């Protein structure tokens, strides 16, 4: 029944879409930095981690 | 058949329009910049070589941990922030971010900063960072701030810990030098914040925060500012005769300490009118310069010592 009232569900305004996109990009960048950080420290602290028996 | 007529319920979920800048504001960037600076000094004066990647990781984690503390502080203090002109523009009182969002954001950053510092650098630093966040949020913000006029004295320990965390990040242990930096910031905090509280006492009174000027009155606060400044100047000078920091630091500390003491005496002397207001604001402004210059001296000395042999 409720669907009859809101056939399109929640429709975001342009401002909401813009801010959500901004936040998504910021989260992606933060995760990217975290991955790079772990990679860089792995190289710095222990390159031997890459040389291991299969 | 349904007992509840769903057609009569209007669901209107809140959809955030918060921008990245609002989340950055939750991190208290100005406090964070001071934390980064003091932590950098703690890291640089450590008598070990730290790989730049590990140094960057340490400072980044400490900065993010400080940001997490700021976000969690704003989560808990949203009600009193709305009542004070200094803080009414923060993201939660303005309705940009909900308390739940700030709590989630703060906890996420706290978790990642501590775990990253522990895993990538060492667990002494990771544990100290966790303790710093805990102390600022639980001991200072939740337990002390609304309960006692000594809130910023005890709570100041959280703001004094970043150089200790950074030293631990570099060395994996503790020593006297970072504890001296801790003591300098610890004794610097009361005169700095009570000077602010003196000219913002109406704000704190309206919000019901028992800052010293609200509870004990401005005159008692002026005396406390003077007493803490005397202790601060002595503590900041002590590392020189004790042989931990050299003469350049000692002379700088002496000159800056004289300035700090003179301004604190003015705050004690001038109790009414524009003179009193000016004296308080001057001490507040100079206290920032005092701490910055003191720590900058240590930083410059380390850099000069590292660069000079390469030149000569």
Tab-separated table of C-alpha atoms in Angstrom:
chain	number	residue	atom	x	y	z
A	1	UNK	CA	0.000	0.000	0.000
A	2	UNK	CA	2.765	2.355	0.979
A	3	UNK	CA	4.358	1.802	-2.416
A	4	UNK	CA	1.331	3.384	-4.046
A	5	UNK	CA	2.139	6.602	-2.235
A	6	UNK	CA	5.843	6.644	-3.072
A	7	UNK	CA	6.296	4.841	-6.358
A	8	UNK	CA	9.802	6.184	-6.881
A	9	UNK	CA	11.018	5.521	-3.315
A	10	UNK	CA	13.356	8.096	-1.847
A	11	UNK	CA	14.490	10.603	-4.400
A	12	UNK	CA	17.645	12.500	-3.478
A	13	UNK	CA	17.872	16.197	-4.131
A	14	UNK	CA	20.804	17.569	-6.109
A	15	UNK	CA	22.435	18.821	-2.894
A	16	UNK	CA	22.104	15.396	-1.278
A	17	UNK	CA	23.547	13.690	-4.350
A	18	UNK	CA	26.455	16.126	-4.483
A	19	UNK	CA	27.334	15.761	-0.803
A	20	UNK	CA	27.020	11.954	-0.968
A	21	UNK	CA	29.402	11.885	-3.934
A	22	UNK	CA	31.859	14.103	-2.062
A	23	UNK	CA	31.735	11.833	0.975
A	24	UNK	CA	32.159	8.714	-1.172
A	25	UNK	CA	35.252	10.164	-2.841
A	26	UNK	CA	36.703	11.119	0.560
A	27	UNK	CA	36.167	7.580	1.894
A	28	UNK	CA	37.748	6.108	-1.244
A	29	UNK	CA	40.776	8.388	-0.892
A	30	UNK	CA	41.144	7.522	2.804
A	31	UNK	CA	41.052	3.795	2.019
A	32	UNK	CA	43.550	4.325	-0.790
A	33	UNK	CA	45.923	6.119	1.591
A	34	UNK	CA	45.550	3.271	4.107
A	35	UNK	CA	46.414	0.655	1.468
A	36	UNK	CA	49.420	2.670	0.274
A	37	UNK	CA	50.565	3.153	3.869
A	38	UNK	CA	50.461	-0.566	4.629
A	39	UNK	CA	52.240	-1.303	1.353
A	40	UNK	CA	54.969	1.291	1.972
A	41	UNK	CA	55.605	0.175	5.554
A	42	UNK	CA	55.712	-3.456	4.463
A	43	UNK	CA	58.466	-2.548	2.017
A	44	UNK	CA	60.318	-0.407	4.569
A	45	UNK	CA	60.106	-2.748	7.543
A	46	UNK	CA	60.368	-6.092	5.926
A	47	UNK	CA	61.166	-6.632	2.266
A	48	UNK	CA	61.755	-10.246	3.236
A	49	UNK	CA	58.020	-10.631	3.440
A	50	UNK	CA	58.050	-10.692	-0.357
A	51	UNK	CA	60.687	-13.438	-0.494
A	52	UNK	CA	59.046	-16.552	0.863
A	53	UNK	CA	58.741	-20.192	-0.136
A	54	UNK	CA	55.747	-20.989	-2.277
B	1	UNK	CA	-5.085	-7.721	6.876
B	2	UNK	CA	-2.776	-5.545	8.888
B	3	UNK	CA	-3.235	-4.178	12.388
B	4	UNK	CA	-1.235	-1.084	11.519
B	5	UNK	CA	-2.416	0.977	8.631
B	6	UNK	CA	0.896	1.589	6.877
B	7	UNK	CA	-0.643	4.005	4.458
B	8	UNK	CA	-1.084	6.475	7.320
B	9	UNK	CA	2.587	6.381	8.330
B	10	UNK	CA	4.719	8.901	6.528
B	11	UNK	CA	8.283	7.689	6.547
B	12	UNK	CA	10.728	10.513	6.169
B	13	UNK	CA	14.244	9.230	6.707
B	14	UNK	CA	16.839	11.890	7.300
B	15	UNK	CA	19.169	12.094	4.359
B	16	UNK	CA	22.486	13.717	5.116
B	17	UNK	CA	23.625	16.773	3.239
B	18	UNK	CA	26.860	16.887	5.249
B	19	UNK	CA	29.859	17.787	3.154
B	20	UNK	CA	33.442	16.674	3.649
B	21	UNK	CA	34.186	20.078	5.201
B	22	UNK	CA	31.662	19.340	7.969
B	23	UNK	CA	33.481	16.120	8.838
B	24	UNK	CA	36.814	17.951	8.717
B	25	UNK	CA	35.386	20.474	11.206
B	26	UNK	CA	34.559	17.538	13.537
B	27	UNK	CA	38.286	16.790	13.690
B	28	UNK	CA	39.043	20.183	15.302
B	29	UNK	CA	41.740	21.058	12.729
B	30	UNK	CA	43.319	23.839	14.798
B	31	UNK	CA	43.792	21.576	17.813
B	32	UNK	CA	45.029	18.887	15.440
B	33	UNK	CA	47.678	21.208	13.995
B	34	UNK	CA	49.097	21.812	17.496
B	35	UNK	CA	49.031	18.065	18.175
B	36	UNK	CA	50.899	17.383	14.914
B	37	UNK	CA	53.498	19.999	15.761
B	38	UNK	CA	54.162	18.815	19.326
B	39	UNK	CA	54.201	15.185	18.181
B	40	UNK	CA	56.681	16.059	15.451
B	41	UNK	CA	58.990	17.579	18.062
B	42	UNK	CA	58.653	14.464	20.243
B	43	UNK	CA	59.571	12.319	17.265
B	44	UNK	CA	62.464	14.473	16.065
B	45	UNK	CA	64.249	14.783	19.418
B	46	UNK	CA	64.288	10.999	19.852
B	47	UNK	CA	67.916	9.813	19.699
B	48	UNK	CA	67.268	7.243	16.981
B	49	UNK	CA	67.017	7.270	13.213
B	50	UNK	CA	63.412	6.853	12.135
B	51	UNK	CA	62.624	5.960	8.539
B	52	UNK	CA	60.622	8.817	6.967
B	53	UNK	CA	57.766	6.458	6.069
B	54	UNK	CA	57.479	5.298	9.674
B	55	UNK	CA	57.778	8.889	10.933
B	56	UNK	CA	54.982	9.942	8.568
B	57	UNK	CA	52.870	6.979	9.671
B	58	UNK	CA	53.345	7.860	13.343
B	59	UNK	CA	52.413	11.514	12.882
B	60	UNK	CA	49.440	10.636	10.648
B	61	UNK	CA	48.064	8.151	13.178
B	62	UNK	CA	48.524	10.599	16.058
B	63	UNK	CA	46.788	13.320	14.015
B	64	UNK	CA	43.882	11.039	13.115
B	65	UNK	CA	43.655	9.901	16.751
B	66	UNK	CA	43.466	13.556	17.812
B	67	UNK	CA	40.754	14.109	15.190
B	68	UNK	CA	38.842	11.114	16.515
B	69	UNK	CA	39.030	12.602	20.014
B	70	UNK	CA	37.678	15.888	18.665
B	71	UNK	CA	34.764	14.162	16.911
B	72	UNK	CA	33.898	12.129	20.008
B	73	UNK	CA	34.143	15.290	22.129
B	74	UNK	CA	31.670	17.045	19.801
B	75	UNK	CA	29.392	13.989	19.903
B	76	UNK	CA	29.157	14.156	23.691
B	77	UNK	CA	29.113	17.941	24.042
B	78	UNK	CA	26.552	18.754	21.329
B	79	UNK	CA	24.079	20.056	23.908
B	80	UNK	CA	26.464	22.538	25.526
B	81	UNK	CA	28.095	23.456	22.204
B	82	UNK	CA	24.704	24.745	21.052
B	83	UNK	CA	24.571	27.117	24.032
B	84	UNK	CA	27.988	28.723	23.601
B	85	UNK	CA	28.712	31.336	20.937
B	86	UNK	CA	32.255	29.953	20.427
B	87	UNK	CA	30.958	26.485	19.568
B	88	UNK	CA	27.402	27.051	18.238
B	89	UNK	CA	28.707	26.904	14.666
B	90	UNK	CA	30.044	23.379	15.012
B	91	UNK	CA	28.541	20.779	12.633
B	92	UNK	CA	26.220	19.077	15.162
B	93	UNK	CA	24.589	22.218	16.631
B	94	UNK	CA	24.149	23.549	13.075
B	95	UNK	CA	22.302	20.367	12.131
B	96	UNK	CA	24.790	19.339	9.439
B	97	UNK	CA	25.785	16.099	11.169
B	98	UNK	CA	23.811	14.038	13.695
B	99	UNK	CA	25.281	12.915	17.004
B	100	UNK	CA	25.102	9.277	15.853
B	101	UNK	CA	27.073	10.118	12.706
B	102	UNK	CA	29.723	11.932	14.757
B	103	UNK	CA	29.967	8.997	17.170
B	104	UNK	CA	30.381	6.497	14.327
B	105	UNK	CA	32.925	8.727	12.592
B	106	UNK	CA	34.927	9.251	15.800
B	107	UNK	CA	34.938	5.587	16.809
B	108	UNK	CA	35.953	4.493	13.302
B	109	UNK	CA	38.867	6.935	13.216
B	110	UNK	CA	39.921	6.003	16.762
B	111	UNK	CA	39.942	2.302	15.875
B	112	UNK	CA	41.895	2.728	12.648
B	113	UNK	CA	44.419	5.204	14.085
B	114	UNK	CA	45.264	2.977	17.069
B	115	UNK	CA	45.373	-0.270	15.074
B	116	UNK	CA	47.417	1.251	12.265
B	117	UNK	CA	49.936	2.789	14.684
B	118	UNK	CA	50.168	-0.490	16.613
B	119	UNK	CA	50.550	-2.739	13.582
B	120	UNK	CA	52.797	-0.533	11.453
B	121	UNK	CA	54.916	1.245	14.081
B	122	UNK	CA	54.806	-0.419	17.513
B	123	UNK	CA	52.301	-1.342	20.197
B	124	UNK	CA	53.779	0.892	22.914
B	125	UNK	CA	52.845	3.892	20.749
B	126	UNK	CA	49.519	2.269	19.763
B	127	UNK	CA	48.573	1.658	23.396
B	128	UNK	CA	49.588	5.191	24.392
B	129	UNK	CA	47.464	6.641	21.578
B	130	UNK	CA	44.488	4.529	22.706
B	131	UNK	CA	45.019	5.781	26.262
B	132	UNK	CA	45.211	9.397	25.037
B	133	UNK	CA	41.895	9.094	23.160
B	134	UNK	CA	40.297	7.334	26.152
B	135	UNK	CA	41.582	9.983	28.554
B	136	UNK	CA	40.341	12.889	26.431
B	137	UNK	CA	36.915	11.426	25.711
B	138	UNK	CA	36.028	9.456	28.840
B	139	UNK	CA	38.039	11.104	31.622
B	140	UNK	CA	37.999	14.728	30.417
B	141	UNK	CA	34.879	15.108	28.261
B	142	UNK	CA	32.469	12.708	29.945
B	143	UNK	CA	33.673	12.562	33.557
B	144	UNK	CA	35.429	15.823	34.422
B	145	UNK	CA	34.272	18.690	32.228
B	146	UNK	CA	30.786	19.116	33.684
B	147	UNK	CA	31.774	18.062	37.187
B	148	UNK	CA	34.797	19.973	38.433
B	149	UNK	CA	36.598	23.261	37.911
B	150	UNK	CA	39.812	21.213	37.746
B	151	UNK	CA	38.547	19.750	34.444
B	152	UNK	CA	41.192	21.296	32.232
B	153	UNK	CA	43.995	20.741	34.756
B	154	UNK	CA	43.517	16.963	34.825
B	155	UNK	CA	42.161	16.761	31.277
B	156	UNK	CA	45.193	18.670	30.058
B	157	UNK	CA	47.142	15.418	30.342
B	158	UNK	CA	45.447	14.206	27.150
B	159	UNK	CA	46.680	17.237	25.208
B	160	UNK	CA	50.167	16.753	26.630
B	161	UNK	CA	50.560	13.139	25.522
B	162	UNK	CA	51.126	13.451	21.712
B	163	UNK	CA	54.918	14.066	21.971
B	164	UNK	CA	55.153	11.071	24.319
B	165	UNK	CA	53.265	8.900	21.806
B	166	UNK	CA	55.531	10.117	19.018
B	167	UNK	CA	58.694	9.414	21.048
B	168	UNK	CA	57.341	5.921	21.765
B	169	UNK	CA	56.692	5.542	18.038
B	170	UNK	CA	60.337	6.332	17.328
B	171	UNK	CA	61.993	4.389	20.136
B	172	UNK	CA	59.434	1.805	21.279
B	173	UNK	CA	59.921	2.976	24.860
B	174	UNK	CA	59.684	6.007	27.162
B	175	UNK	CA	62.343	8.324	28.578
B	176	UNK	CA	62.757	11.543	30.542
B	177	UNK	CA	62.801	13.896	27.527
B	178	UNK	CA	59.240	13.206	26.284
B	179	UNK	CA	58.005	13.360	29.872
B	180	UNK	CA	59.550	16.843	30.138
B	181	UNK	CA	57.618	17.859	27.016
B	182	UNK	CA	54.514	16.325	28.605
B	183	UNK	CA	55.015	18.412	31.765
B	184	UNK	CA	55.527	21.626	29.779
B	185	UNK	CA	52.224	21.182	27.902
B	186	UNK	CA	50.495	19.956	31.073
B	187	UNK	CA	51.377	23.109	33.040
B	188	UNK	CA	50.819	25.344	30.009
B	189	UNK	CA	47.191	24.207	29.636
B	190	UNK	CA	45.637	25.849	32.747
B	191	UNK	CA	46.905	29.423	32.176
B	192	UNK	CA	46.046	29.126	28.469
B	193	UNK	CA	42.482	27.862	28.948
B	194	UNK	CA	41.692	29.917	32.039
B	195	UNK	CA	42.717	33.064	30.125
B	196	UNK	CA	40.200	32.014	27.449
B	197	UNK	CA	37.610	31.164	30.110
B	198	UNK	CA	38.011	34.603	31.701
B	199	UNK	CA	36.779	36.414	28.602
B	200	UNK	CA	34.312	33.653	27.702
B	201	UNK	CA	32.957	33.077	31.206
B	202	UNK	CA	29.399	34.126	30.194
B	203	UNK	CA	29.439	31.403	27.561
B	204	UNK	CA	30.533	28.745	30.045
B	205	UNK	CA	28.053	29.954	32.692
B	206	UNK	CA	25.174	29.770	30.173
B	207	UNK	CA	26.170	26.208	29.266
B	208	UNK	CA	26.587	25.220	32.927
B	209	UNK	CA	30.223	24.221	32.508
B	210	UNK	CA	32.019	24.677	35.845
B	211	UNK	CA	35.075	26.467	34.520
B	212	UNK	CA	37.150	28.117	37.232
B	213	UNK	CA	35.986	31.738	36.554
B	214	UNK	CA	32.357	30.564	36.756
B	215	UNK	CA	32.799	28.539	39.959
B	216	UNK	CA	35.499	30.408	41.895
B	217	UNK	CA	35.228	33.846	40.299
B	218	UNK	CA	37.626	35.850	38.144
B	219	UNK	CA	39.961	36.931	40.964
B	220	UNK	CA	40.641	33.374	42.125
B	221	UNK	CA	41.202	32.445	38.476
B	222	UNK	CA	43.728	35.252	38.036
B	223	UNK	CA	45.671	33.977	41.055
B	224	UNK	CA	45.601	30.406	39.735
B	225	UNK	CA	46.787	31.620	36.324
B	226	UNK	CA	49.743	33.364	37.973
B	227	UNK	CA	50.645	30.353	40.133
B	228	UNK	CA	50.453	27.903	37.229
B	229	UNK	CA	52.489	30.271	35.052
B	230	UNK	CA	55.257	30.358	37.682
B	231	UNK	CA	55.300	26.545	37.746
B	232	UNK	CA	55.192	26.429	33.927
B	233	UNK	CA	58.152	28.775	33.522
B	234	UNK	CA	60.167	26.755	36.057
B	235	UNK	CA	59.248	23.421	34.458
B	236	UNK	CA	60.053	24.720	30.975
B	237	UNK	CA	63.413	26.023	32.159
B	238	UNK	CA	64.426	22.954	34.179
B	239	UNK	CA	65.552	20.739	31.243
B	240	UNK	CA	68.446	23.177	30.590
B	241	UNK	CA	70.248	22.991	33.987
B	242	UNK	CA	69.311	19.324	34.225
B	243	UNK	CA	71.220	18.786	30.987
B	244	UNK	CA	68.440	17.377	28.836
B	245	UNK	CA	68.150	20.361	26.465
B	246	UNK	CA	71.001	22.777	25.661
B	247	UNK	CA	71.692	26.488	26.169
B	248	UNK	CA	69.873	27.675	23.032
B	249	UNK	CA	66.698	26.110	24.372
B	250	UNK	CA	67.474	27.410	27.875
B	251	UNK	CA	67.897	31.035	26.805
B	252	UNK	CA	64.789	30.869	24.605
B	253	UNK	CA	62.829	29.385	27.479
B	254	UNK	CA	64.128	32.084	29.820
B	255	UNK	CA	63.147	34.960	27.492
B	256	UNK	CA	59.751	33.502	26.600
B	257	UNK	CA	59.116	32.596	30.235
B	258	UNK	CA	59.820	36.183	31.302
B	259	UNK	CA	57.249	37.388	28.755
B	260	UNK	CA	54.694	34.823	29.884
B	261	UNK	CA	55.248	35.721	33.534
B	262	UNK	CA	54.957	39.473	32.864
B	263	UNK	CA	51.633	38.952	31.077
B	264	UNK	CA	50.337	36.681	33.845
B	265	UNK	CA	51.267	39.368	36.405
B	266	UNK	CA	49.297	41.896	34.327
B	267	UNK	CA	46.301	39.560	34.333
B	268	UNK	CA	46.607	39.379	38.130
B	269	UNK	CA	46.993	43.157	38.542
B	270	UNK	CA	44.344	44.504	36.178
B	271	UNK	CA	40.998	43.174	37.329
B	272	UNK	CA	38.413	45.458	35.738
B	273	UNK	CA	37.674	47.370	32.580
B	274	UNK	CA	39.460	47.385	29.258
B	275	UNK	CA	42.893	46.955	30.841
B	276	UNK	CA	41.815	43.669	32.399
B	277	UNK	CA	40.241	42.440	29.174
B	278	UNK	CA	43.323	43.414	27.169
B	279	UNK	CA	45.689	41.720	29.643
B	280	UNK	CA	43.705	38.471	29.505
B	281	UNK	CA	43.551	38.392	25.704
B	282	UNK	CA	47.264	39.181	25.464
B	283	UNK	CA	48.148	36.299	27.775
B	284	UNK	CA	45.909	33.941	25.787
B	285	UNK	CA	47.515	34.947	22.480
B	286	UNK	CA	51.064	34.916	23.866
B	287	UNK	CA	50.588	31.508	25.480
B	288	UNK	CA	50.091	30.010	21.995
B	289	UNK	CA	53.231	31.737	20.745
B	290	UNK	CA	55.107	30.622	23.893
B	291	UNK	CA	54.430	26.926	23.386
B	292	UNK	CA	54.996	27.120	19.644
B	293	UNK	CA	58.326	28.963	19.975
B	294	UNK	CA	59.570	26.680	22.753
B	295	UNK	CA	58.908	23.533	20.741
B	296	UNK	CA	60.085	25.153	17.499
B	297	UNK	CA	63.445	25.848	19.169
B	298	UNK	CA	63.884	22.146	19.911
B	299	UNK	CA	62.887	21.273	16.361
B	300	UNK	CA	65.238	23.825	14.779
B	301	UNK	CA	68.132	22.608	16.945
B	302	UNK	CA	67.596	19.027	15.788
B	303	UNK	CA	67.400	20.091	12.136
B	304	UNK	CA	70.486	22.321	12.416
B	305	UNK	CA	72.455	19.520	14.116
B	306	UNK	CA	71.481	17.161	11.320
B	307	UNK	CA	72.170	19.585	8.484
B	308	UNK	CA	75.369	21.298	9.695
B	309	UNK	CA	77.694	18.278	9.516
B	310	UNK	CA	76.496	17.687	5.969
B	311	UNK	CA	77.385	21.288	5.002
B	312	UNK	CA	80.737	21.429	6.790
